[in-house]
Amino acid sequence: KFLSDSLWRGLADRRGWTKYLFRQLIINGEKPKRHEFYRQLYPQIIHDMEQLEANWRTGSFQLEKIQCRSQNSKGVYCLQ
């Protein structure tokens, strides 16, 4: 689902889960994670996904203005 759903991908990138979702490579001398780590991570990911979707359904989200450097171009939208 991570590869086909931008919601999953965006949340995984933001939360730092991307490096744990596929075959683990040893990065920066980090020790391989034990099975217990993944058993705790999965319910956390599912909870965050359900909470995010519930927030959008119920209107519990926060809009904020962001700086978009469009150099006075009209009709340009800046998405984040």
mmCIF file of C-alpha atoms in Angstrom:
data_model
loop_
_atom_site.group_PDB
_atom_site.id
_atom_site.type_symbol
_atom_site.label_atom_id
_atom_site.label_comp_id
_atom_site.label_asym_id
_atom_site.label_seq_id
_atom_site.Cartn_x
_atom_site.Cartn_y
_atom_site.Cartn_z
ATOM 1 C CA LYS A 1 0.000 0.000 0.000
ATOM 2 C CA PHE A 2 2.968 2.303 0.645
ATOM 3 C CA LEU A 3 3.989 2.264 -3.018
ATOM 4 C CA SER A 4 0.516 3.003 -4.400
ATOM 5 C CA ASP A 5 -0.998 5.376 -1.822
ATOM 6 C CA SER A 6 0.403 8.888 -1.455
ATOM 7 C CA LEU A 7 -1.193 9.205 1.996
ATOM 8 C CA TRP A 8 0.801 6.236 3.290
ATOM 9 C CA ARG A 9 3.968 7.452 1.604
ATOM 10 C CA GLY A 10 3.637 10.997 2.944
ATOM 11 C CA LEU A 11 2.941 9.879 6.489
ATOM 12 C CA ALA A 12 5.787 7.361 6.426
ATOM 13 C CA ASP A 13 8.216 10.018 5.201
ATOM 14 C CA ARG A 14 7.054 12.531 7.789
ATOM 15 C CA ARG A 15 7.203 10.047 10.685
ATOM 16 C CA GLY A 16 10.488 8.465 9.568
ATOM 17 C CA TRP A 17 9.063 4.988 8.962
ATOM 18 C CA THR A 18 10.184 4.678 5.352
ATOM 19 C CA LYS A 19 13.507 3.127 6.290
ATOM 20 C CA TYR A 20 11.711 0.353 8.200
ATOM 21 C CA LEU A 21 9.097 -0.603 5.602
ATOM 22 C CA PHE A 22 11.292 -2.571 3.227
ATOM 23 C CA ARG A 23 14.268 -4.854 3.547
ATOM 24 C CA GLN A 24 16.418 -3.243 6.141
ATOM 25 C CA LEU A 25 19.835 -2.023 5.167
ATOM 26 C CA ILE A 26 22.345 -1.147 7.833
ATOM 27 C CA ILE A 27 22.656 2.624 7.682
ATOM 28 C CA ASN A 28 25.136 4.652 9.720
ATOM 29 C CA GLY A 29 26.135 1.607 11.744
ATOM 30 C CA GLU A 30 22.597 1.209 13.084
ATOM 31 C CA LYS A 31 21.934 -2.254 14.473
ATOM 32 C CA PRO A 32 19.193 -4.319 12.815
ATOM 33 C CA LYS A 33 15.843 -3.953 14.571
ATOM 34 C CA ARG A 34 14.369 -6.881 16.441
ATOM 35 C CA HIS A 35 10.953 -8.374 15.727
ATOM 36 C CA GLU A 36 9.533 -6.664 18.816
ATOM 37 C CA PHE A 37 10.279 -3.271 17.270
ATOM 38 C CA TYR A 38 8.175 -4.097 14.201
ATOM 39 C CA ARG A 39 5.396 -5.588 16.342
ATOM 40 C CA GLN A 40 5.126 -2.233 18.116
ATOM 41 C CA LEU A 41 5.594 -0.133 14.992
ATOM 42 C CA TYR A 42 2.778 -1.688 12.946
ATOM 43 C CA PRO A 43 -0.087 -0.832 15.351
ATOM 44 C CA GLN A 44 1.324 2.683 15.680
ATOM 45 C CA ILE A 45 1.289 3.120 11.887
ATOM 46 C CA ILE A 46 -2.278 1.801 11.621
ATOM 47 C CA HIS A 47 -3.434 4.089 14.455
ATOM 48 C CA ASP A 48 -1.863 7.164 12.855
ATOM 49 C CA MET A 49 -3.424 6.339 9.476
ATOM 50 C CA GLU A 50 -6.875 5.874 11.003
ATOM 51 C CA GLN A 51 -6.511 9.086 13.011
ATOM 52 C CA LEU A 52 -5.439 11.046 9.939
ATOM 53 C CA GLU A 53 -8.370 9.789 7.883
ATOM 54 C CA ALA A 54 -10.802 10.458 10.767
ATOM 55 C CA ASN A 55 -9.491 14.009 11.130
ATOM 56 C CA TRP A 56 -10.154 14.698 7.440
ATOM 57 C CA ARG A 57 -13.636 13.130 7.590
ATOM 58 C CA THR A 58 -14.677 15.128 10.662
ATOM 59 C CA GLY A 59 -13.019 18.395 9.664
ATOM 60 C CA SER A 60 -10.437 18.273 12.456
ATOM 61 C CA PHE A 61 -7.543 19.629 10.457
ATOM 62 C CA GLN A 62 -5.503 22.795 10.601
ATOM 63 C CA LEU A 63 -4.981 25.032 7.610
ATOM 64 C CA GLU A 64 -2.044 27.369 7.616
ATOM 65 C CA LYS A 65 -0.649 29.863 5.186
ATOM 66 C CA ILE A 66 2.738 28.934 3.744
ATOM 67 C CA GLN A 67 5.219 31.052 1.843
ATOM 68 C CA CYS A 68 5.235 30.247 -1.846
ATOM 69 C CA ARG A 69 8.044 31.784 -3.856
ATOM 70 C CA SER A 70 6.279 32.161 -7.193
ATOM 71 C CA GLN A 71 7.915 35.453 -8.222
ATOM 72 C CA ASN A 72 4.632 37.317 -8.820
ATOM 73 C CA SER A 73 3.268 34.627 -11.156
ATOM 74 C CA LYS A 74 -0.508 34.762 -11.185
ATOM 75 C CA GLY A 75 -2.448 31.522 -11.091
ATOM 76 C CA VAL A 76 0.366 29.583 -9.433
ATOM 77 C CA TYR A 77 -0.556 27.313 -6.558
ATOM 78 C CA CYS A 78 1.914 26.175 -3.957
ATOM 79 C CA LEU A 79 1.178 22.804 -2.362
ATOM 80 C CA GLN A 80 2.879 21.264 0.604
#
